[in-house]
PDB file of C-alpha atoms in Angstrom:
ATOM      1  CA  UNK L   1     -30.158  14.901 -30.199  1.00  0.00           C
ATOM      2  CA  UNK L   2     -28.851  11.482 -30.826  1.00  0.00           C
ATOM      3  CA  UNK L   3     -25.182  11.273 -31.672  1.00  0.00           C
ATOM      4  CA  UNK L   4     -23.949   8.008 -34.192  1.00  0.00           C
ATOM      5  CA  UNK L   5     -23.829   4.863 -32.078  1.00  0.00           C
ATOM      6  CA  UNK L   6     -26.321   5.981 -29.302  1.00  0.00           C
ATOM      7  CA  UNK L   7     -29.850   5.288 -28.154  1.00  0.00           C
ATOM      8  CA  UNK L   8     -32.433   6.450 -25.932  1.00  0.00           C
ATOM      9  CA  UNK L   9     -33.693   3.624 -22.616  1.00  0.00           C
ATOM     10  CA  UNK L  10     -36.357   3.849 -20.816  1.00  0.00           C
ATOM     11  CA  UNK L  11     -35.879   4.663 -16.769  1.00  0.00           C
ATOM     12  CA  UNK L  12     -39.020   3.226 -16.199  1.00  0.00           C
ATOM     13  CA  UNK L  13     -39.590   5.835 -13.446  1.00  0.00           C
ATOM     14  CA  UNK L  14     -41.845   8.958 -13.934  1.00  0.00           C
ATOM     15  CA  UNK L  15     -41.591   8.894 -17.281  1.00  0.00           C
ATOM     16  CA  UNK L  16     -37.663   9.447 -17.617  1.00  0.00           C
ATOM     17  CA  UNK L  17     -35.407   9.039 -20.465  1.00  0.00           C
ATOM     18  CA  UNK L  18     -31.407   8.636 -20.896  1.00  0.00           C
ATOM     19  CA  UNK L  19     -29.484   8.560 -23.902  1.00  0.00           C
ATOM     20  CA  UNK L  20     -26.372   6.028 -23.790  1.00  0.00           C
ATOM     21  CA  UNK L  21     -23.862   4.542 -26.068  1.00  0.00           C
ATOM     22  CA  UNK L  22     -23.919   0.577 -25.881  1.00  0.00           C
ATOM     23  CA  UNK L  23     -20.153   0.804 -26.955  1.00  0.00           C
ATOM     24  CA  UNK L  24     -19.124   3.305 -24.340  1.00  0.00           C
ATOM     25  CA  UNK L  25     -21.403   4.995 -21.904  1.00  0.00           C
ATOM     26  CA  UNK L  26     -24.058   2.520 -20.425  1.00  0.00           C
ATOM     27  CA  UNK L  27     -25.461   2.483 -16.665  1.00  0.00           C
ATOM     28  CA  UNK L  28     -24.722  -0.352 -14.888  1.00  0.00           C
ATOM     29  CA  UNK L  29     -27.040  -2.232 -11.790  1.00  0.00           C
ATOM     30  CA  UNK L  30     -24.331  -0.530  -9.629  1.00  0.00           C
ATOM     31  CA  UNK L  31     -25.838   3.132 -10.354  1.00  0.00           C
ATOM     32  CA  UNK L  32     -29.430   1.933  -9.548  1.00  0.00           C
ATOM     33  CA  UNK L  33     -28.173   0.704  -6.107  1.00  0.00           C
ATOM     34  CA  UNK L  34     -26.644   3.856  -5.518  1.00  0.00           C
ATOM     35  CA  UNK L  35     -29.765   6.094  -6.481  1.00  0.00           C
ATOM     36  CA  UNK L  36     -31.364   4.217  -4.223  1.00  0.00           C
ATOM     37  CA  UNK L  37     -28.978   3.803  -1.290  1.00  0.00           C
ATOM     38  CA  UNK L  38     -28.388   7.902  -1.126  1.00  0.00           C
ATOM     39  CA  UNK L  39     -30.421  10.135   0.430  1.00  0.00           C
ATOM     40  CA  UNK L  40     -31.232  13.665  -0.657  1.00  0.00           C
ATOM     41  CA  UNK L  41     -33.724  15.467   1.903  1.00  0.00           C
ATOM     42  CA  UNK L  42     -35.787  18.678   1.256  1.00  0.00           C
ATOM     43  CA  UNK L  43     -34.078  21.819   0.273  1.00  0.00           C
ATOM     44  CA  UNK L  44     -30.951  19.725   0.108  1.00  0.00           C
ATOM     45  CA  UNK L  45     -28.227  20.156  -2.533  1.00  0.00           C
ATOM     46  CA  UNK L  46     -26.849  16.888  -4.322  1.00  0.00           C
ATOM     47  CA  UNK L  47     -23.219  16.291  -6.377  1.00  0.00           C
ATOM     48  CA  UNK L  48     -22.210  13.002  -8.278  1.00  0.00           C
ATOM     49  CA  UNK L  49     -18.519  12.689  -9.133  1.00  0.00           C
ATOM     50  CA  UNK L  50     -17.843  10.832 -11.850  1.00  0.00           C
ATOM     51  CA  UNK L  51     -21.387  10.960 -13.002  1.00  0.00           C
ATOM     52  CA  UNK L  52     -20.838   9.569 -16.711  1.00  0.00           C
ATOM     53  CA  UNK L  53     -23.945   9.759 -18.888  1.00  0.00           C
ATOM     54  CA  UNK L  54     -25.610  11.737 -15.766  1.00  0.00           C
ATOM     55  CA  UNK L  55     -27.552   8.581 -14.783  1.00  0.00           C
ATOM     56  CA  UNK L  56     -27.602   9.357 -10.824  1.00  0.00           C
ATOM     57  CA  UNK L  57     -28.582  12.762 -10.588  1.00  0.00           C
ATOM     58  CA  UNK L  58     -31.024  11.850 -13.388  1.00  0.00           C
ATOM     59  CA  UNK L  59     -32.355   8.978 -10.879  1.00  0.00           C
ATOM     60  CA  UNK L  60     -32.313  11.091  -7.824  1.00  0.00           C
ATOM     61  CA  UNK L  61     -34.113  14.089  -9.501  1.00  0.00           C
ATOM     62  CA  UNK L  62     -37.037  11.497  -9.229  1.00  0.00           C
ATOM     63  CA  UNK L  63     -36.087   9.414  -6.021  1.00  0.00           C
ATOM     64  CA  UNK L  64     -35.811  12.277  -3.870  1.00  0.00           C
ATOM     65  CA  UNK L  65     -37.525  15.928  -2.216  1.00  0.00           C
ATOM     66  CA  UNK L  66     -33.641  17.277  -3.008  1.00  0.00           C
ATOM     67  CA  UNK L  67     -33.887  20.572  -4.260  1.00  0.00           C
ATOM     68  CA  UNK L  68     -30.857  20.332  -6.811  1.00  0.00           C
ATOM     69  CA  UNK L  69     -28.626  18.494  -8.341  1.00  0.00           C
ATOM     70  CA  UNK L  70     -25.166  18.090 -10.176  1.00  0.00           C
ATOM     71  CA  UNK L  71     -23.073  16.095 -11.856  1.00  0.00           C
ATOM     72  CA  UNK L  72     -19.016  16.259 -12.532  1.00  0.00           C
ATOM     73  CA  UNK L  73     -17.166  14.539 -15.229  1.00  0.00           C
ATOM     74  CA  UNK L  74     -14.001  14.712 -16.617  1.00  0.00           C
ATOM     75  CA  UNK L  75     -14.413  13.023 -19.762  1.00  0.00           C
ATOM     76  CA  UNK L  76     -15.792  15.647 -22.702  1.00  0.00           C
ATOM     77  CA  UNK L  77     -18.465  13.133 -24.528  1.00  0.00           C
ATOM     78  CA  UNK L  78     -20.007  11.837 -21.248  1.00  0.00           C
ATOM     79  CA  UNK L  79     -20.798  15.071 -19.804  1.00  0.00           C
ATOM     80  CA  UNK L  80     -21.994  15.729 -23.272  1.00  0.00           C
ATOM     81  CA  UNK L  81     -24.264  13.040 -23.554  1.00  0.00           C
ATOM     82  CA  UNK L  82     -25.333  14.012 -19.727  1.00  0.00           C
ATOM     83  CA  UNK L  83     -26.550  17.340 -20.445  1.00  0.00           C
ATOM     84  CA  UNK L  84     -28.521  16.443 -23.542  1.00  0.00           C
ATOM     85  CA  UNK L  85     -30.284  13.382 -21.324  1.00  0.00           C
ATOM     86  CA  UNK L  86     -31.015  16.651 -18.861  1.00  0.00           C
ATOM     87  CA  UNK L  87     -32.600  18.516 -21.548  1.00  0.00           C
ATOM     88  CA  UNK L  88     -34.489  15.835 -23.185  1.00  0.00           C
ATOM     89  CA  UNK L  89     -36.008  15.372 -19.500  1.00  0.00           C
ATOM     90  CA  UNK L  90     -36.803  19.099 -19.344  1.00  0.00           C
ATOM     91  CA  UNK L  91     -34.776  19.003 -15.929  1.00  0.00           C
ATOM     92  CA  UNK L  92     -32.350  21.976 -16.983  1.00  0.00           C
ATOM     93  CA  UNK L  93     -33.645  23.803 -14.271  1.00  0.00           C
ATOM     94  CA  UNK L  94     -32.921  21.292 -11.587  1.00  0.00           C
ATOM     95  CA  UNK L  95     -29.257  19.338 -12.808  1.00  0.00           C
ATOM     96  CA  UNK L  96     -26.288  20.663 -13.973  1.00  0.00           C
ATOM     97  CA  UNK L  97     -23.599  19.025 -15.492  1.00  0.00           C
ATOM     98  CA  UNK L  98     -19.904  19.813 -15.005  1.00  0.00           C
ATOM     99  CA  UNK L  99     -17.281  18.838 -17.228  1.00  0.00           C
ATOM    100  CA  UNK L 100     -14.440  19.534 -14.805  1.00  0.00           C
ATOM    101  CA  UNK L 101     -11.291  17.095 -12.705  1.00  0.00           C
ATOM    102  CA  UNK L 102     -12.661  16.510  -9.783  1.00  0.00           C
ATOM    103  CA  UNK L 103      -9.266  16.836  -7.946  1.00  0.00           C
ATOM    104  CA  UNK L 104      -9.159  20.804  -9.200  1.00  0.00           C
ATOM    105  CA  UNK L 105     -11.229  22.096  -6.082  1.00  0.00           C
ATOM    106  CA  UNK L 106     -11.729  25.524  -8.257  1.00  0.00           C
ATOM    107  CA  UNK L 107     -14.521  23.407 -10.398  1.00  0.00           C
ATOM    108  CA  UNK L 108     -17.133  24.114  -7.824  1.00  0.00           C
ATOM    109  CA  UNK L 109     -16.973  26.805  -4.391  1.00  0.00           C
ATOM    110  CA  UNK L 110     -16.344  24.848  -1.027  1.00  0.00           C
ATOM    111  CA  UNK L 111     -18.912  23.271   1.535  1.00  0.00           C
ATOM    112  CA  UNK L 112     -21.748  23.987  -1.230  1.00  0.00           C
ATOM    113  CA  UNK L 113     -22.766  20.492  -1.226  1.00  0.00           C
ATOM    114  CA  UNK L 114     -25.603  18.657   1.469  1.00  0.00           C
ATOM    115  CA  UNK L 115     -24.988  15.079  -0.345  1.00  0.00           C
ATOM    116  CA  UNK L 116     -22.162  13.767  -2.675  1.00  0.00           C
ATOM    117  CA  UNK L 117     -22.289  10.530  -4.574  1.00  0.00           C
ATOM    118  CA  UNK L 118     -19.881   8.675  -6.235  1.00  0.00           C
ATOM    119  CA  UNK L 119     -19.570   5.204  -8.472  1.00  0.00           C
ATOM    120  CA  UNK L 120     -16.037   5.634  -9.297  1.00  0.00           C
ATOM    121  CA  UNK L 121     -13.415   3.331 -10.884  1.00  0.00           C
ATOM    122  CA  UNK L 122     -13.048   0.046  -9.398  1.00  0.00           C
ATOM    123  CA  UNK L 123     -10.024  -1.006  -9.957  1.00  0.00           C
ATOM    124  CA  UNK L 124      -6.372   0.196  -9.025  1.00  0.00           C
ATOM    125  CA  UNK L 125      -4.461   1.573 -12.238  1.00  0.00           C
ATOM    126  CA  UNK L 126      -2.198  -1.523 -12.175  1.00  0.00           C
ATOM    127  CA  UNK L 127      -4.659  -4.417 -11.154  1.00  0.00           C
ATOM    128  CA  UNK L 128      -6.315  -5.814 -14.698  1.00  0.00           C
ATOM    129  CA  UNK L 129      -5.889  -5.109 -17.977  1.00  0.00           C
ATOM    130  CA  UNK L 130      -6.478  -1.812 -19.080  1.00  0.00           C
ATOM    131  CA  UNK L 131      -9.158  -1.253 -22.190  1.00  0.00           C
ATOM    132  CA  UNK L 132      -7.613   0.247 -25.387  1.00  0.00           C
ATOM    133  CA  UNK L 133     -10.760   2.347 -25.408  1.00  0.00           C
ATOM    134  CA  UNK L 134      -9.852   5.830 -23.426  1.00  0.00           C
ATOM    135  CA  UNK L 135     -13.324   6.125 -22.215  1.00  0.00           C
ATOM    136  CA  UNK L 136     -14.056   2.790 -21.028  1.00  0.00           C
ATOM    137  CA  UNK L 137     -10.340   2.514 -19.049  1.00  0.00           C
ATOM    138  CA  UNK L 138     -11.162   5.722 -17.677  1.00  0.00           C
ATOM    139  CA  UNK L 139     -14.363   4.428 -16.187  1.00  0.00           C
ATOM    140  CA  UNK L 140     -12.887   1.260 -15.010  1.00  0.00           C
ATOM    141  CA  UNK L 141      -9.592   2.221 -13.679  1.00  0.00           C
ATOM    142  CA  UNK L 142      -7.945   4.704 -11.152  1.00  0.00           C
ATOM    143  CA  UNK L 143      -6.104   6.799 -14.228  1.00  0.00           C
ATOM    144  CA  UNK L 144      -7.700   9.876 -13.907  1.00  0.00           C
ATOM    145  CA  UNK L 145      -8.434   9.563 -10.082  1.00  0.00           C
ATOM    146  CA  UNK L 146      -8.138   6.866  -7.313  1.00  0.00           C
ATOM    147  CA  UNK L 147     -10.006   7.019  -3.548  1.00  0.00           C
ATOM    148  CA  UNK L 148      -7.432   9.545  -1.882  1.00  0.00           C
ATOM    149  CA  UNK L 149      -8.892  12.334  -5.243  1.00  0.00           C
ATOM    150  CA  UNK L 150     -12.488  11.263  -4.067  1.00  0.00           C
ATOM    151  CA  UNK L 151     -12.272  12.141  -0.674  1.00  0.00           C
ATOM    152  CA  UNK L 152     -10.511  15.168  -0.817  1.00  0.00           C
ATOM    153  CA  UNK L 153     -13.329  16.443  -3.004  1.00  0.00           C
ATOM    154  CA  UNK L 154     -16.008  14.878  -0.907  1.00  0.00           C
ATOM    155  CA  UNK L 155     -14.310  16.604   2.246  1.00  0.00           C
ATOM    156  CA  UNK L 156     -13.895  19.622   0.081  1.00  0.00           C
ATOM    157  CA  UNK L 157     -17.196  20.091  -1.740  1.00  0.00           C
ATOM    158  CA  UNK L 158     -19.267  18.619   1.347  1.00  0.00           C
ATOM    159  CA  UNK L 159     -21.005  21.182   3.851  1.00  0.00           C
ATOM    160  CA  UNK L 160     -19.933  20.040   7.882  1.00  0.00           C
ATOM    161  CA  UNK L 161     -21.907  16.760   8.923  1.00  0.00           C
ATOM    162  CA  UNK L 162     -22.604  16.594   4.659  1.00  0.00           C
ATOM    163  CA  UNK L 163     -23.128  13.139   3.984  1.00  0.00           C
ATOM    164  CA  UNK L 164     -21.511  10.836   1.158  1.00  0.00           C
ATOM    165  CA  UNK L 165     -22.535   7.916  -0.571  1.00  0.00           C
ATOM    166  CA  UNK L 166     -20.595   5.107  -2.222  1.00  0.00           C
ATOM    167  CA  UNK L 167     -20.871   2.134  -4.602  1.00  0.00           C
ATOM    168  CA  UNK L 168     -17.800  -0.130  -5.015  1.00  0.00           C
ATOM    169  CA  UNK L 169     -16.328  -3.582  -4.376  1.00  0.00           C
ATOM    170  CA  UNK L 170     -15.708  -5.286  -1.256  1.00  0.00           C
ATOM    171  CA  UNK L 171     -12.557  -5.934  -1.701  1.00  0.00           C
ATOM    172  CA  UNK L 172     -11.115  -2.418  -1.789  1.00  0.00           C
ATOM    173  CA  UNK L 173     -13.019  -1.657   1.420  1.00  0.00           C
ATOM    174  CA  UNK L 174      -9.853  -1.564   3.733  1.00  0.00           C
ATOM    175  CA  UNK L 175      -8.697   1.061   1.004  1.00  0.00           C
ATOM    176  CA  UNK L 176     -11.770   2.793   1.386  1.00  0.00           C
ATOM    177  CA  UNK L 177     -11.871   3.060   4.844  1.00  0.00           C
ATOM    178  CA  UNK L 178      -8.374   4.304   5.277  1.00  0.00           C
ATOM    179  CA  UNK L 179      -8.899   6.716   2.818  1.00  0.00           C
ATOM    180  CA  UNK L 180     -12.235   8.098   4.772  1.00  0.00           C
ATOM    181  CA  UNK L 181     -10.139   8.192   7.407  1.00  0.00           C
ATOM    182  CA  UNK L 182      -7.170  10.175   6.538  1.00  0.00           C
ATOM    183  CA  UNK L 183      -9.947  12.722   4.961  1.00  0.00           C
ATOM    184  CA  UNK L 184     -11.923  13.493   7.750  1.00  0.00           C
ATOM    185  CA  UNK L 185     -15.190  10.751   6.632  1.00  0.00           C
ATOM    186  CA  UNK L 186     -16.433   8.645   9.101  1.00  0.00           C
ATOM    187  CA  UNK L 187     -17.760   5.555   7.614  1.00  0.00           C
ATOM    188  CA  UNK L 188     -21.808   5.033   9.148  1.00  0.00           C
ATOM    189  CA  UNK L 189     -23.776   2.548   7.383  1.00  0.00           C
ATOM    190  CA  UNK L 190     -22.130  -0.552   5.097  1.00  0.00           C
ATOM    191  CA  UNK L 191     -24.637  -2.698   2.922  1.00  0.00           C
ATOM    192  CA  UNK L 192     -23.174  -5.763   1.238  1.00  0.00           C
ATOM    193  CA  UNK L 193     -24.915  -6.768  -2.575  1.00  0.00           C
ATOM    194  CA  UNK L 194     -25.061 -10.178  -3.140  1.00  0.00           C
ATOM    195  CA  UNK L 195     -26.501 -11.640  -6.876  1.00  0.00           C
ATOM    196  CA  UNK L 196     -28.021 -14.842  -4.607  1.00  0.00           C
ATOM    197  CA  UNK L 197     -29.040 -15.591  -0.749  1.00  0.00           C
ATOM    198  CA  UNK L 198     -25.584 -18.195  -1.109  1.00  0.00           C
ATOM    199  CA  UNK L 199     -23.307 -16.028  -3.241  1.00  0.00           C
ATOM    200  CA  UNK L 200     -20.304 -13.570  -1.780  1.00  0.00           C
ATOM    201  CA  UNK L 201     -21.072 -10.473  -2.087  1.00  0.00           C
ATOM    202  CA  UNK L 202     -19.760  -8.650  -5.185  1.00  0.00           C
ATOM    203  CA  UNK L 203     -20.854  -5.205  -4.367  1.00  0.00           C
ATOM    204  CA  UNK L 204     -20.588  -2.734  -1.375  1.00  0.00           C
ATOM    205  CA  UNK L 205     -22.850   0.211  -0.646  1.00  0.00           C
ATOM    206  CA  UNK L 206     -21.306   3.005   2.073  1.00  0.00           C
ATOM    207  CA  UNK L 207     -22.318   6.240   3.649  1.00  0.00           C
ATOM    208  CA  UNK L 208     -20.025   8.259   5.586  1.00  0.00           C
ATOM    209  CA  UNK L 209     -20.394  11.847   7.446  1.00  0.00           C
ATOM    210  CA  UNK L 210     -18.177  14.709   7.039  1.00  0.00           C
ATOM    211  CA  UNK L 211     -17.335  14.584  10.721  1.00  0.00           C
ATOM    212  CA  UNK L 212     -19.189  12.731  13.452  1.00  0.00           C
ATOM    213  CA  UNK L 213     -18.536   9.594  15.508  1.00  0.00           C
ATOM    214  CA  UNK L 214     -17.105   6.279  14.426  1.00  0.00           C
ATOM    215  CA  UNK L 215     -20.075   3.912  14.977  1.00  0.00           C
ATOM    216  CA  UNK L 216     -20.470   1.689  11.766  1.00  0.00           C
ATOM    217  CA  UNK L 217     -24.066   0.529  11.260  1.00  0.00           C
ATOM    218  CA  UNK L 218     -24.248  -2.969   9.166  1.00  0.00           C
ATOM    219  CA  UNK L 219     -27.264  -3.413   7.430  1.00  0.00           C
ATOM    220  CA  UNK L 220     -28.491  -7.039   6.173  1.00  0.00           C
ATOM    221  CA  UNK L 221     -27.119  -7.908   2.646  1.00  0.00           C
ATOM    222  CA  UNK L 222     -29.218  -6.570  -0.447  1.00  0.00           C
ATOM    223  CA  UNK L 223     -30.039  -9.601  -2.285  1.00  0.00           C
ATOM    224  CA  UNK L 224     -30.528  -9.271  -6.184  1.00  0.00           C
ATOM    225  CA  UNK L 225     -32.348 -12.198  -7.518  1.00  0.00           C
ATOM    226  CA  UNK L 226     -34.289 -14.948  -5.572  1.00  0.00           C
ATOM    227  CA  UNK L 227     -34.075 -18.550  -6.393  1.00  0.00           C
ATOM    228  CA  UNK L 228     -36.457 -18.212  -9.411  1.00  0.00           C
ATOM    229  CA  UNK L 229     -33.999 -15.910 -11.132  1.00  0.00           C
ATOM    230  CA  UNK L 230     -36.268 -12.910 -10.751  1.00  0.00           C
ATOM    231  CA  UNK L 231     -35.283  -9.577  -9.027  1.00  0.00           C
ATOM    232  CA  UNK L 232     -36.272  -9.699  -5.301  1.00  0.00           C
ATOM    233  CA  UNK L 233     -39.199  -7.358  -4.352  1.00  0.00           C
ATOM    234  CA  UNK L 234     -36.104  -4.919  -3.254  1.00  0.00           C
ATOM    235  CA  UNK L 235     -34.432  -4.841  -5.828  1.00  0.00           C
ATOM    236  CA  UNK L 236     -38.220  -4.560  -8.375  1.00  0.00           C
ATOM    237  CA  UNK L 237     -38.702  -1.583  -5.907  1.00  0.00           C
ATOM    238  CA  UNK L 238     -35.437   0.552  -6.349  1.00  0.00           C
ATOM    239  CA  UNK L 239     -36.337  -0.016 -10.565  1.00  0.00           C
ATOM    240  CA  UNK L 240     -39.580   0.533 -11.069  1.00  0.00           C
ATOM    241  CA  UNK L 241     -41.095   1.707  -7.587  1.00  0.00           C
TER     242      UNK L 241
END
């Protein structure tokens, strides 16, 4: 089950497991906020791009009435590592992982999705310096796909009024929301994630429709720890609620 290097965390929620690998594949806060963020109704179908060690559809599987969920990868030893988290859940029946580019449509049919998730790369191929480590500079920077890829397959893979959710950083939300635009997303609720009441925000959740009107709702920032250092009751909720 485990391969060398890897280890098996606690979710802390209904009993789930994940296997990562401290050196490569590891779940950040930024995952959690998204789980939480999306939402995957009844009889609804979910997809995470760039799903890595599978932690979001594991997380929604539990979060959520959706009725299924899966994942898409390109990199061989995450979707790997996905799939036997899946199985050692006993959630084969409900999550799928994909190894597959999510910019070759052919992975998965059209309009098949209700919900699509994403917590892609951050950062632009040439902003920062660039890991030696394949796996970790895939999963930081735009090499194997940058917003204009993520769209297209959100347009793409999204059924009409399908909804997408987002995790990134605030300062790439003009290229976000030019990208949404030129893809047919319309950009409907924006949540800013600040680590204190006084602090910038270093995080940005957003949901967009596949179609529908331009009103932008603005909800108040998410705020991660309170003055004591300790995770605010919202943030204790979307971990171990």
């Amino acid at each position: 089950m485990l391969r060398e290097c890897e280890r098996i965390d606690d979710l802390h929620r209904d009993g789930l497991k994940i296997i990562q690998n401290p050196g490569s594949f590891c779940f950040g806060m930024d995952a959690v906020l998204l789980s939480a963020f999306a939402k995957v109704h009844q009889n609804q179908r979910a997809l995470d791009l760039c799903c890595g060690n599978g932690i979001v559809p594991i997380l929604l599987s539990a979060k959520t009435c959706g009725e299924f969920f899966a994942g898409l990868d390109v990199q061989e030893y995450a979707v790997d590592m996905a799939k036997r988290s899946v199985g050692l859940n006993g959630l084969n029946h409900k999550i799928n992982i994909i190894c597959g580019d999510l910019r070759d449509k052919s992975v998965l049919p059209a309009a098949s999705f209700n919900v699509i998730t994403c917590n892609p790369p951050y950062m632009a191929k040439n902003d920062g310096k660039i890991s030696p480590d394949p796996t970790i500079a895939i999963a930081k920077h735009e090499i194997m796909c940058d917003l204009d890829d993520i769209m297209a397959a959100a347009k793409h893979w999204l059924v009409p009024r399908g909804k997408f959710y987002m995790v990134h950083r605030p300062q790439r939300l003009s290229d976000i929301f030019l990208a949404m635009d030129r893809y047919g997303l319309a950009p409907k609720v924006l949540r800013f994630v600040q680590s204190k009441a006084n602090n910038p925000p270093n995080l940005v959740l957003i949901s967009a429709s596949k179609g529908g009107g331009a009103q932008l709702k603005v909800e108040a920032p998410l705020i991660i720890y309170s003055e004591d250092g300790k995770y605010t009751a919202d943030v204790g909720e979307m971990y171990y609620g």
